[in-house]
C-alpha positions as a Python dict, from the first residue, in 0.01 Angstrom:
ca = {
    (1, 'M'): (0, 0, 0),
    (2, 'S'): (139, 341, -95),
    (3, 'L'): (84, 566, 205),
    (4, 'D'): (405, 768, 232),
    (5, 'V'): (209, 1091, 267),
    (6, 'V'): (-72, 1048, 518),
    (7, 'P'): (-280, 1268, 748),
    (8, 'S'): (-74, 1169, 1046),
    (9, 'L'): (-140, 1367, 1357),
    (10, 'L'): (219, 1320, 1468),
    (11, 'L'): (401, 1450, 1164),
    (12, 'F'): (477, 1780, 1333),
    (13, 'L'): (725, 1664, 1594),
    (14, 'F'): (996, 1839, 1394),
    (15, 'V'): (803, 2132, 1249),
    (16, 'F'): (978, 2466, 1263),
    (17, 'G'): (1081, 2639, 949),
    (18, 'A'): (1099, 2880, 659),
    (19, 'S'): (869, 3060, 419),
    (20, 'H'): (853, 3380, 219),
    (21, 'A'): (685, 3638, 447),
    (22, 'C'): (578, 3712, 803),
    (23, 'L'): (304, 3930, 943),
    (24, 'Q'): (398, 4170, 1220),
    (25, 'D'): (84, 4112, 1428),
    (26, 'P'): (39, 3752, 1552),
    (27, 'A'): (-336, 3803, 1593),
    (28, 'E'): (-360, 3900, 1226),
    (29, 'A'): (-163, 3589, 1133),
    (30, 'Y'): (-396, 3347, 1313),
    (31, 'R'): (-628, 3303, 1014),
    (32, 'F'): (-335, 3208, 790),
    (33, 'T'): (-204, 2953, 1040),
    (34, 'G'): (-227, 2582, 969),
    (35, 'A'): (-24, 2457, 1265),
    (36, 'V'): (88, 2602, 1597),
    (37, 'C'): (362, 2479, 1827),
    (38, 'R'): (354, 2576, 2195),
    (39, 'L'): (660, 2492, 2404),
    (40, 'T'): (592, 2545, 2774),
    (41, 'Y'): (840, 2632, 3047),
    (42, 'P'): (906, 2270, 3159),
    (43, 'A'): (996, 2179, 2800),
    (44, 'A'): (1227, 2479, 2781),
    (45, 'V'): (1406, 2342, 3090),
    (46, 'V'): (1474, 2016, 2905),
    (47, 'L'): (1597, 2199, 2595),
    (48, 'N'): (1813, 2429, 2808),
    (49, 'E'): (2004, 2124, 2931),
    (50, 'K'): (2082, 2036, 2569),
    (51, 'T'): (2170, 2397, 2492),
    (52, 'T'): (2439, 2379, 2759),
    (53, 'K'): (2595, 2087, 2573),
    (54, 'V'): (2590, 2288, 2252),
    (55, 'I'): (2756, 2586, 2424),
    (56, 'E'): (3021, 2354, 2569),
    (57, 'A'): (3092, 2220, 2221),
    (58, 'V'): (3116, 2575, 2085),
    (59, 'F'): (3387, 2659, 2338),
    (60, 'Q'): (3581, 2343, 2260),
    (61, 'H'): (3560, 2356, 1883),
    (62, 'A'): (3572, 2729, 1813),
    (63, 'R'): (3856, 2826, 1580),
    (64, 'Y'): (4043, 3105, 1753),
    (65, 'P'): (4230, 3335, 1516),
    (66, 'S'): (4598, 3410, 1551),
    (67, 'V'): (4664, 3754, 1698),
    (68, 'K'): (4953, 3987, 1620),
    (69, 'G'): (5049, 4316, 1779),
    (70, 'E'): (5326, 4534, 1914),
    (71, 'K'): (5403, 4751, 2215),
    (72, 'S'): (5675, 5013, 2275),
    (73, 'L'): (5878, 4992, 2598),
    (74, 'F'): (6138, 5226, 2745),
    (75, 'L'): (6497, 5106, 2680),
    (76, 'I'): (6380, 4776, 2530),
    (77, 'G'): (6219, 4930, 2224),
    (78, 'T'): (5930, 4774, 2038),
    (79, 'V'): (5801, 4435, 2143),
    (80, 'I'): (5638, 4249, 1853),
    (81, 'Y'): (5424, 3950, 1950),
    (82, 'G'): (5196, 3691, 1799),
    (83, 'L'): (4961, 3439, 1959),
    (84, 'E'): (4921, 3117, 1762),
    (85, 'N'): (4771, 2765, 1792),
    (86, 'L'): (4511, 2883, 2043),
    (87, 'E'): (4314, 2591, 2190),
    (88, 'I'): (4088, 2524, 2488),
    (89, 'H'): (4146, 2229, 2723),
    (90, 'N'): (3981, 2087, 3038),
    (91, 'L'): (3655, 2270, 2985),
    (92, 'S'): (3382, 2242, 3248),
    (93, 'I'): (3051, 2422, 3289),
    (94, 'G'): (2901, 2478, 3632),
    (95, 'R'): (2537, 2575, 3601),
    (96, 'S'): (2298, 2696, 3333),
    (97, 'A'): (1984, 2900, 3394),
    (98, 'F'): (1733, 3076, 3171),
    (99, 'E'): (1426, 3295, 3193),
    (100, 'L'): (1143, 3380, 2954),
    (101, 'H'): (1074, 3753, 2923),
    (102, 'P'): (721, 3822, 2791),
    (103, 'G'): (723, 4014, 2466),
    (104, 'E'): (1101, 4044, 2465),
    (105, 'G'): (1307, 3728, 2447),
    (106, 'I'): (1501, 3474, 2650),
    (107, 'S'): (1787, 3530, 2888),
    (108, 'M'): (2044, 3255, 2946),
    (109, 'E'): (2325, 3256, 3196),
    (110, 'I'): (2596, 2991, 3211),
    (111, 'T'): (2812, 3028, 3520),
    (112, 'N'): (3145, 2889, 3635),
    (113, 'V'): (3285, 2807, 3294),
    (114, 'S'): (3645, 2708, 3361),
    (115, 'A'): (3915, 2594, 3120),
    (116, 'V'): (4278, 2620, 3024),
    (117, 'F'): (4364, 2822, 2717),
    (118, 'K'): (4686, 2698, 2551),
    (119, 'G'): (4890, 2850, 2273),
    (120, 'R'): (5229, 2973, 2163),
    (121, 'I'): (5377, 3322, 2182),
    (122, 'Q'): (5609, 3436, 1908),
    (123, 'Y'): (5784, 3756, 2018),
    (124, 'G'): (6075, 3976, 1944),
    (125, 'Y'): (6214, 4297, 2089),
    (126, 'G'): (6522, 4504, 2039),
    (127, 'S'): (6713, 4831, 2062),
    (128, 'W'): (7074, 4939, 2012),
    (129, 'L'): (7151, 4746, 2334),
    (130, 'V'): (6984, 4411, 2271),
    (131, 'S'): (6794, 4220, 2005),
    (132, 'V'): (6595, 3903, 2084),
    (133, 'E'): (6360, 3675, 1887),
    (134, 'H'): (6199, 3391, 2070),
    (135, 'S'): (5890, 3176, 2114),
    (136, 'I'): (5741, 3016, 2418),
    (137, 'D'): (5433, 2806, 2503),
    (138, 'F'): (5182, 2952, 2743),
    (139, 'E'): (4871, 2856, 2937),
    (140, 'I'): (4597, 3078, 3069),
    (141, 'E'): (4360, 2949, 3333),
    (142, 'Y'): (4032, 3131, 3323),
    (143, 'Q'): (3691, 3122, 3485),
    (144, 'I'): (3403, 3312, 3333),
    (145, 'D'): (3028, 3356, 3329),
    (146, 'L'): (2853, 3365, 2992),
    (147, 'G'): (2533, 3556, 2933),
    (148, 'I'): (2318, 3543, 2619),
    (149, 'N'): (1990, 3724, 2557),
    (150, 'P'): (1860, 3575, 2230),
    (151, 'K'): (1575, 3748, 2054),
    (152, 'L'): (1346, 3534, 1838),
    (153, 'Y'): (1227, 3701, 1521),
    (154, 'C'): (1101, 3630, 1172),
    (155, 'G'): (1405, 3652, 947),
    (156, 'E'): (1362, 3576, 576),
    (157, 'G'): (1037, 3405, 663),
    (158, 'K'): (1174, 3168, 926),
    (159, 'V'): (1211, 3156, 1302),
    (160, 'A'): (1558, 3297, 1367),
    (161, 'A'): (1755, 3386, 1679),
    (162, 'D'): (1960, 3703, 1723),
    (163, 'T'): (2226, 3629, 1986),
    (164, 'S'): (2427, 3948, 1940),
    (165, 'D'): (2346, 4044, 2300),
    (166, 'C'): (2625, 3824, 2435),
    (167, 'F'): (2867, 3899, 2717),
    (168, 'L'): (3143, 3729, 2916),
    (169, 'N'): (3250, 3816, 3270),
    (170, 'F'): (3601, 3701, 3361),
    (171, 'H'): (3650, 3607, 3726),
    (172, 'K'): (3994, 3455, 3689),
    (173, 'L'): (4263, 3488, 3425),
    (174, 'S'): (4611, 3361, 3515),
    (175, 'L'): (4900, 3343, 3267),
    (176, 'H'): (5166, 3071, 3295),
    (177, 'L'): (5472, 3079, 3069),
    (178, 'Q'): (5634, 2744, 3004),
    (179, 'G'): (5917, 2691, 3254),
    (180, 'D'): (5888, 3047, 3392),
    (181, 'K'): (6250, 3108, 3276),
    (182, 'E'): (6184, 3442, 3117),
    (183, 'P'): (6269, 3771, 3292),
    (184, 'N'): (6013, 3888, 3544),
    (185, 'W'): (5956, 4207, 3353),
    (186, 'L'): (5873, 4004, 3039),
    (187, 'K'): (5626, 3787, 3226),
    (188, 'K'): (5469, 4100, 3375),
    (189, 'L'): (5448, 4254, 3029),
    (190, 'F'): (5290, 3947, 2877),
    (191, 'T'): (5050, 3912, 3168),
    (192, 'D'): (4929, 4266, 3112),
    (193, 'F'): (4864, 4278, 2742),
    (194, 'I'): (4833, 3910, 2648),
    (195, 'T'): (4561, 3838, 2904),
    (196, 'F'): (4380, 4151, 2786),
    (197, 'T'): (4415, 4039, 2424),
    (198, 'V'): (4296, 3686, 2504),
    (199, 'K'): (3990, 3832, 2675),
    (200, 'L'): (3897, 4013, 2356),
    (201, 'V'): (3970, 3709, 2140),
    (202, 'V'): (3766, 3468, 2355),
    (203, 'K'): (3470, 3704, 2389),
    (204, 'G'): (3460, 3796, 2023),
    (205, 'Q'): (3501, 3444, 1893),
    (206, 'I'): (3269, 3269, 2139),
    (207, 'C'): (2983, 3512, 2081),
    (208, 'K'): (3042, 3492, 1706),
    (209, 'E'): (3039, 3110, 1717),
    (210, 'I'): (2722, 3101, 1929),
    (211, 'N'): (2540, 3322, 1680),
    (212, 'K'): (2662, 3104, 1392),
    (213, 'V'): (2560, 2782, 1567),
    (214, 'A'): (2215, 2927, 1647),
    (215, 'N'): (2155, 2991, 1276),
    (216, 'I'): (2294, 2649, 1181),
    (217, 'L'): (2060, 2489, 1436),
    (218, 'A'): (1761, 2670, 1283),
    (219, 'D'): (1861, 2546, 937),
    (220, 'F'): (1924, 2194, 1073),
    (221, 'I'): (1575, 2169, 1222),
    (222, 'Q'): (1429, 2317, 904),
    (223, 'E'): (1599, 2050, 694),
    (224, 'R'): (1475, 1773, 922),
    (225, 'A'): (1120, 1906, 905),
    (226, 'E'): (1126, 1938, 527),
    (227, 'Q'): (1261, 1585, 490),
    (228, 'F'): (994, 1460, 728),
    (229, 'L'): (704, 1617, 539),
    (230, 'S'): (819, 1576, 179),
    (231, 'D'): (799, 1283, -57),
    (232, 'G'): (808, 1282, -435),
    (233, 'D'): (588, 1556, -578),
    (234, 'I'): (432, 1629, -238),
    (235, 'S'): (589, 1870, 8),
    (236, 'M'): (481, 2128, 263),
    (237, 'D'): (555, 2492, 329),
    (238, 'I'): (601, 2493, 706),
    (239, 'G'): (702, 2857, 720),
    (240, 'V'): (605, 3087, 1001),
    (241, 'A'): (312, 3323, 956),
    (242, 'A'): (438, 3561, 1224),
    (243, 'A'): (723, 3601, 1471),
    (244, 'P'): (707, 3372, 1777),
    (245, 'V'): (529, 3494, 2088),
    (246, 'I'): (701, 3463, 2426),
    (247, 'T'): (516, 3475, 2756),
    (248, 'A'): (638, 3391, 3106),
    (249, 'N'): (506, 3035, 3063),
    (250, 'Y'): (558, 2937, 2699),
    (251, 'I'): (703, 3007, 2355),
    (252, 'E'): (454, 2982, 2069),
    (253, 'S'): (523, 2971, 1695),
    (254, 'Y'): (273, 2994, 1408),
    (255, 'H'): (325, 2789, 1092),
    (256, 'K'): (152, 2808, 757),
    (257, 'G'): (133, 2435, 689),
    (258, 'L'): (60, 2463, 316),
    (259, 'S'): (63, 2141, 115),
    (260, 'I'): (244, 2171, -217),
    (261, 'Y'): (174, 1925, -497),
    (262, 'K'): (366, 1950, -823),
    (263, 'N'): (468, 2306, -727),
    (264, 'V'): (108, 2418, -669),
    (265, 'S'): (47, 2540, -314),
    (266, 'A'): (-266, 2513, -104),
    (267, 'V'): (-413, 2825, 60),
    (268, 'I'): (-517, 2877, 420),
    (269, 'N'): (-697, 3203, 500),
    (270, 'E'): (-981, 3108, 733),
    (271, 'S'): (-806, 2928, 1017),
    (272, 'V'): (-988, 2931, 1351),
    (273, 'F'): (-683, 2936, 1579),
    (274, 'H'): (-683, 3130, 1905),
    (275, 'P'): (-427, 3097, 2190),
    (276, 'S'): (-705, 3016, 2436),
    (277, 'Q'): (-751, 2680, 2260),
    (278, 'L'): (-423, 2557, 2413),
    (279, 'T'): (-340, 2505, 2780),
    (280, 'E'): (-9, 2502, 2969),
    (281, 'H'): (-6, 2187, 3184),
    (282, 'K'): (185, 1977, 2925),
    (283, 'M'): (535, 2032, 2790),
    (284, 'L'): (452, 2042, 2421),
    (285, 'Y'): (142, 2125, 2216),
    (286, 'F'): (64, 2105, 1846),
    (287, 'W'): (-249, 2270, 1711),
    (288, 'I'): (-342, 2136, 1365),
    (289, 'S'): (-614, 2278, 1142),
    (290, 'D'): (-845, 2079, 916),
    (291, 'Q'): (-737, 2327, 648),
    (292, 'L'): (-389, 2177, 672),
    (293, 'L'): (-499, 1813, 661),
    (294, 'N'): (-753, 1832, 378),
    (295, 'P'): (-500, 1952, 116),
    (296, 'M'): (-274, 1665, 228),
    (297, 'F'): (-561, 1426, 154),
    (298, 'T'): (-613, 1593, -184),
    (299, 'A'): (-246, 1573, -281),
    (300, 'A'): (-219, 1209, -171),
    (301, 'H'): (-533, 1121, -369),
    (302, 'H'): (-414, 1288, -690),
    (303, 'D'): (-74, 1124, -650),
    (304, 'A'): (-246, 782, -633),
    (305, 'R'): (-117, 720, -280),
    (306, 'F'): (-438, 564, -145),
    (307, 'Q'): (-421, 218, -299),
    (308, 'L'): (-429, -127, -145),
    (309, 'N'): (-373, -466, -306),
    (310, 'I'): (-457, -790, -125),
    (311, 'S'): (-441, -1137, -272),
    (312, 'G'): (-419, -1510, -209),
    (313, 'A'): (-443, -1657, 139),
    (314, 'E'): (-442, -1315, 309),
    (315, 'L'): (-757, -1215, 124),
    (316, 'S'): (-928, -1548, 183),
    (317, 'E'): (-849, -1528, 555),
    (318, 'L'): (-1008, -1183, 581),
    (319, 'F'): (-1339, -1311, 447),
    (320, 'K'): (-1360, -1579, 711),
    (321, 'T'): (-1491, -1300, 936),
    (322, 'N'): (-1842, -1373, 1060),
    (323, 'L'): (-2097, -1157, 882),
    (324, 'S'): (-2474, -1148, 925),
    (325, 'S'): (-2526, -1144, 546),
    (326, 'T'): (-2505, -1471, 357),
    (327, 'M'): (-2197, -1495, 136),
    (328, 'P'): (-2310, -1513, -231),
    (329, 'E'): (-2194, -1812, -434),
    (330, 'Y'): (-1962, -1603, -651),
    (331, 'F'): (-1776, -1472, -346),
    (332, 'R'): (-1759, -1814, -185),
    (333, 'K'): (-1603, -1977, -490),
    (334, 'C'): (-1375, -1683, -562),
    (335, 'L'): (-1246, -1626, -210),
    (336, 'L'): (-1249, -1971, -57),
    (337, 'E'): (-1206, -2211, -351),
    (338, 'S'): (-1000, -2036, -619),
    (339, 'G'): (-627, -2046, -568),
    (340, 'S'): (-542, -1683, -641),
    (341, 'P'): (-813, -1426, -566),
    (342, 'Q'): (-702, -1064, -599),
    (343, 'L'): (-860, -748, -459),
    (344, 'R'): (-752, -398, -559),
    (345, 'V'): (-891, -96, -371),
    (346, 'W'): (-831, 274, -438),
    (347, 'S'): (-978, 614, -358),
    (348, 'S'): (-1199, 731, -647),
    (349, 'S'): (-1278, 1074, -501),
    (350, 'V'): (-1086, 1320, -287),
    (351, 'P'): (-1146, 1227, 80),
    (352, 'Y'): (-1282, 1508, 294),
    (353, 'L'): (-1204, 1545, 664),
    (354, 'H'): (-1388, 1738, 934),
    (355, 'T'): (-1288, 1736, 1299),
    (356, 'S'): (-1531, 1787, 1585),
    (357, 'T'): (-1543, 1699, 1952),
    (358, 'L'): (-1678, 1357, 1848),
    (359, 'G'): (-1364, 1274, 1652),
    (360, 'T'): (-1246, 1304, 1294),
    (361, 'N'): (-1511, 1249, 1032),
    (362, 'V'): (-1383, 1124, 695),
    (363, 'R'): (-1598, 1100, 383),
    (364, 'G'): (-1499, 970, 43),
    (365, 'T'): (-1566, 723, -234),
    (366, 'A'): (-1368, 402, -270),
    (367, 'S'): (-1359, 169, -569),
    (368, 'A'): (-1260, -197, -579),
    (369, 'Q'): (-1201, -479, -824),
    (370, 'L'): (-1223, -844, -721),
    (371, 'H'): (-1065, -1092, -962),
    (372, 'C'): (-1076, -1465, -900),
    (373, 'G'): (-784, -1569, -1116),
    (374, 'G'): (-790, -1763, -1440),
    (375, 'A'): (-837, -1628, -1790),
    (376, 'G'): (-1212, -1681, -1805),
    (377, 'A'): (-1303, -1571, -1454),
    (378, 'P'): (-1522, -1257, -1436),
    (379, 'T'): (-1410, -948, -1244),
    (380, 'L'): (-1642, -781, -997),
    (381, 'F'): (-1624, -402, -983),
    (382, 'F'): (-1795, -205, -707),
    (383, 'Q'): (-1790, 146, -571),
    (384, 'A'): (-1899, 261, -226),
    (385, 'E'): (-1937, 589, -45),
    (386, 'V'): (-1786, 577, 303),
    (387, 'D'): (-1867, 809, 592),
    (388, 'M'): (-1693, 728, 921),
    (389, 'D'): (-1575, 880, 1249),
    (390, 'I'): (-1221, 800, 1363),
    (391, 'T'): (-1034, 862, 1685),
    (392, 'V'): (-655, 872, 1686),
    (393, 'S'): (-421, 779, 1970),
    (394, 'Y'): (-50, 717, 2022),
    (395, 'A'): (87, 473, 2276),
    (396, 'D'): (388, 245, 2310),
    (397, 'K'): (546, 431, 2014),
    (398, 'K'): (262, 321, 1782),
    (399, 'V'): (-28, 500, 1613),
    (400, 'F'): (-378, 363, 1668),
    (401, 'L'): (-687, 444, 1460),
    (402, 'Q'): (-1031, 346, 1585),
    (403, 'S'): (-1352, 363, 1382),
    (404, 'N'): (-1639, 466, 1608),
    (405, 'R'): (-1915, 492, 1349),
    (406, 'S'): (-1944, 419, 980),
    (407, 'E'): (-2208, 440, 708),
    (408, 'I'): (-2156, 259, 378),
    (409, 'Y'): (-2355, 320, 59),
    (410, 'V'): (-2291, 89, -237),
    (411, 'L'): (-2316, 319, -538),
    (412, 'Q'): (-2237, 68, -810),
    (413, 'A'): (-2165, -303, -844),
    (414, 'E'): (-2131, -505, -1162),
    (415, 'F'): (-1944, -789, -1330),
    (416, 'S'): (-1712, -730, -1621),
    (417, 'S'): (-1875, -1009, -1820),
    (418, 'Q'): (-2209, -945, -1988),
    (419, 'N'): (-2301, -1309, -1929),
    (420, 'Q'): (-2310, -1263, -1553),
    (421, 'P'): (-2645, -1175, -1389),
    (422, 'H'): (-2698, -839, -1223),
    (423, 'L'): (-2631, -832, -852),
    (424, 'D'): (-2943, -856, -641),
    (425, 'Q'): (-3011, -675, -313),
    (426, 'A'): (-2874, -960, -98),
    (427, 'Q'): (-2542, -942, -281),
    (428, 'L'): (-2533, -564, -243),
    (429, 'D'): (-2604, -601, 131),
    (430, 'F'): (-2315, -846, 157),
    (431, 'I'): (-2079, -602, -17),
    (432, 'R'): (-2192, -319, 213),
    (433, 'E'): (-2137, -527, 529),
    (434, 'A'): (-1803, -661, 401),
    (435, 'V'): (-1680, -306, 341),
    (436, 'E'): (-1792, -200, 690),
    (437, 'K'): (-1667, -497, 892),
    (438, 'I'): (-1371, -621, 685),
    (439, 'G'): (-1262, -338, 454),
    (440, 'I'): (-1255, -45, 695),
    (441, 'P'): (-1072, -231, 978),
    (442, 'K'): (-817, -361, 724),
    (443, 'V'): (-751, -17, 575),
    (444, 'L'): (-718, 142, 919),
    (445, 'S'): (-480, -135, 1024),
    (446, 'V'): (-261, -68, 721),
    (447, 'F'): (-271, 305, 795),
    (448, 'E'): (-161, 240, 1152),
    (449, 'T'): (134, 32, 1035),
    (450, 'E'): (239, 273, 761),
    (451, 'V'): (216, 585, 977),
    (452, 'T'): (410, 417, 1258),
    (453, 'R'): (670, 304, 1005),
    (454, 'L'): (700, 656, 870),
    (455, 'L'): (745, 799, 1218),
    (456, 'D'): (1004, 534, 1304),
    (457, 'K'): (1191, 614, 982),
    (458, 'Q'): (1222, 975, 1096),
    (459, 'G'): (1341, 876, 1444),
    (460, 'T'): (1026, 958, 1641),
    (461, 'Y'): (1064, 636, 1839),
    (462, 'L'): (1386, 776, 1986),
    (463, 'F'): (1185, 1044, 2168),
    (464, 'D'): (1060, 960, 2512),
    (465, 'I'): (697, 1067, 2471),
    (466, 'F'): (490, 1060, 2789),
    (467, 'S'): (109, 1066, 2818),
    (468, 'P'): (36, 1180, 2460),
    (469, 'E'): (-321, 1289, 2390),
    (470, 'V'): (-504, 1374, 2067),
    (471, 'L'): (-796, 1606, 2141),
    (472, 'P'): (-1040, 1664, 1851),
    (473, 'Q'): (-1216, 2000, 1849),
    (474, 'E'): (-1432, 2191, 1604),
    (475, 'G'): (-1223, 2238, 1290),
    (476, 'F'): (-892, 2145, 1448),
    (477, 'M'): (-717, 1898, 1673),
    (478, 'V'): (-466, 1938, 1954),
    (479, 'L'): (-174, 1707, 2028),
    (480, 'Q'): (-38, 1748, 2378),
    (481, 'M'): (241, 1554, 2545),
    (482, 'D'): (543, 1551, 2772),
    (483, 'F'): (873, 1441, 2621),
    (484, 'G'): (1241, 1373, 2665),
    (485, 'F'): (1477, 1519, 2404),
    (486, 'P'): (1652, 1244, 2201),
    (487, 'H'): (2027, 1247, 2250),
    (488, 'H'): (2087, 1125, 1893),
    (489, 'L'): (1956, 1450, 1743),
    (490, 'L'): (2201, 1654, 1948),
    (491, 'V'): (2488, 1423, 1852),
    (492, 'E'): (2396, 1444, 1483),
    (493, 'F'): (2367, 1821, 1497),
    (494, 'L'): (2703, 1865, 1668),
    (495, 'R'): (2867, 1622, 1426),
    (496, 'R'): (2740, 1812, 1124),
    (497, 'T'): (2813, 2151, 1275),
    (498, 'L'): (3165, 2086, 1400),
    (499, 'Q'): (3299, 1851, 1134),
}
């Protein structure tokens, strides 16, 4: 069954991303919003722990530029120096804290960052009395506090972070020259201007690297989201409709969620989102509009994704289900006596979805062909209109779909051979009941397997998802959950960033 693009309620575990424009007023952007992500304070605590690891990696892997300079001294003349091969060793980070500032941004403070800065000094000095050229290894022990006040904004249509408000406070900075064999005045000189220079180098480079890594992280997540939601001619514009909103309790981002099929984009302009539709007692929330899901159904239908083929013993076993209708002779011989029955099912109209507090209602028309094998065997063609209510759940890292109500109307049923009699009402009743009690459960079972497989392929199973709930509402649904951040994503990000 081809179900690579499906209306999965869990496809947005990675959704953050880019688009072409942003509205300045979030309230104005609500009606253009197909999906909303709300990250509450407890979730930010979990992500802050991972951010500390990223900051630690930035310190360790930052490329510190060589520094050259000179200084004039009485009697000695001009001292020319260069700092080369600058590296950080024995890095440790004490504590990391953050705070959400409503309407402004996020403040992060990482305290008690200690390390040893190693490098080599190339220096020379001279006058009419003396001329010296020399090099010596040095170490600088330092202890600092790092502060970052990132501002989230809509840059080039995507959620971006401006980390230019970055500062370092040095509590300790001690220079050690290798062997301490140099003159005291030289050590004093180097202590004065080299430690000052290293301060500038460390501050400038660390803040520069943090800003670069923040942008790389945004692009990394964007790539993952695009890969997750794209297949063949079907993709999705997951760009932001407005800049994120920050309150004391959560960060909220608004995404367009426009399905794109063969370069033609869907349109959302009547979304019913309002912040009051989400609560704050879970770590993570996804609000998903019917206007996002229906174009996904349309694209999947036109791309012939909703097809199912069943044959042989699997098909025969399905029809051993107890039904109240008597199995017609044709079906009995075809399914239970012929050696190779084949059933092909496909969507013959665009499915339509509507969500309410009762669940997700799906309506559409399905067609089927039943062939009993053999050159002379007739083929049965039938078409049915299906109207059913489905509830969705996620547990034990699997997706579950449950049909709560269904109505089946057989629109057409006929044999390919003119010699076969027309189907009577009893045969039509059997087809209707078989679709309801055999066909729908089988299709939902395949959907469950395929959606779970798709999520596993993207690494969703590596998340520790706790107490997930899918709450259907009028015109939208809410996914709410607690989670643990997967370590593999951080490792992959750091590997790609620092390689």
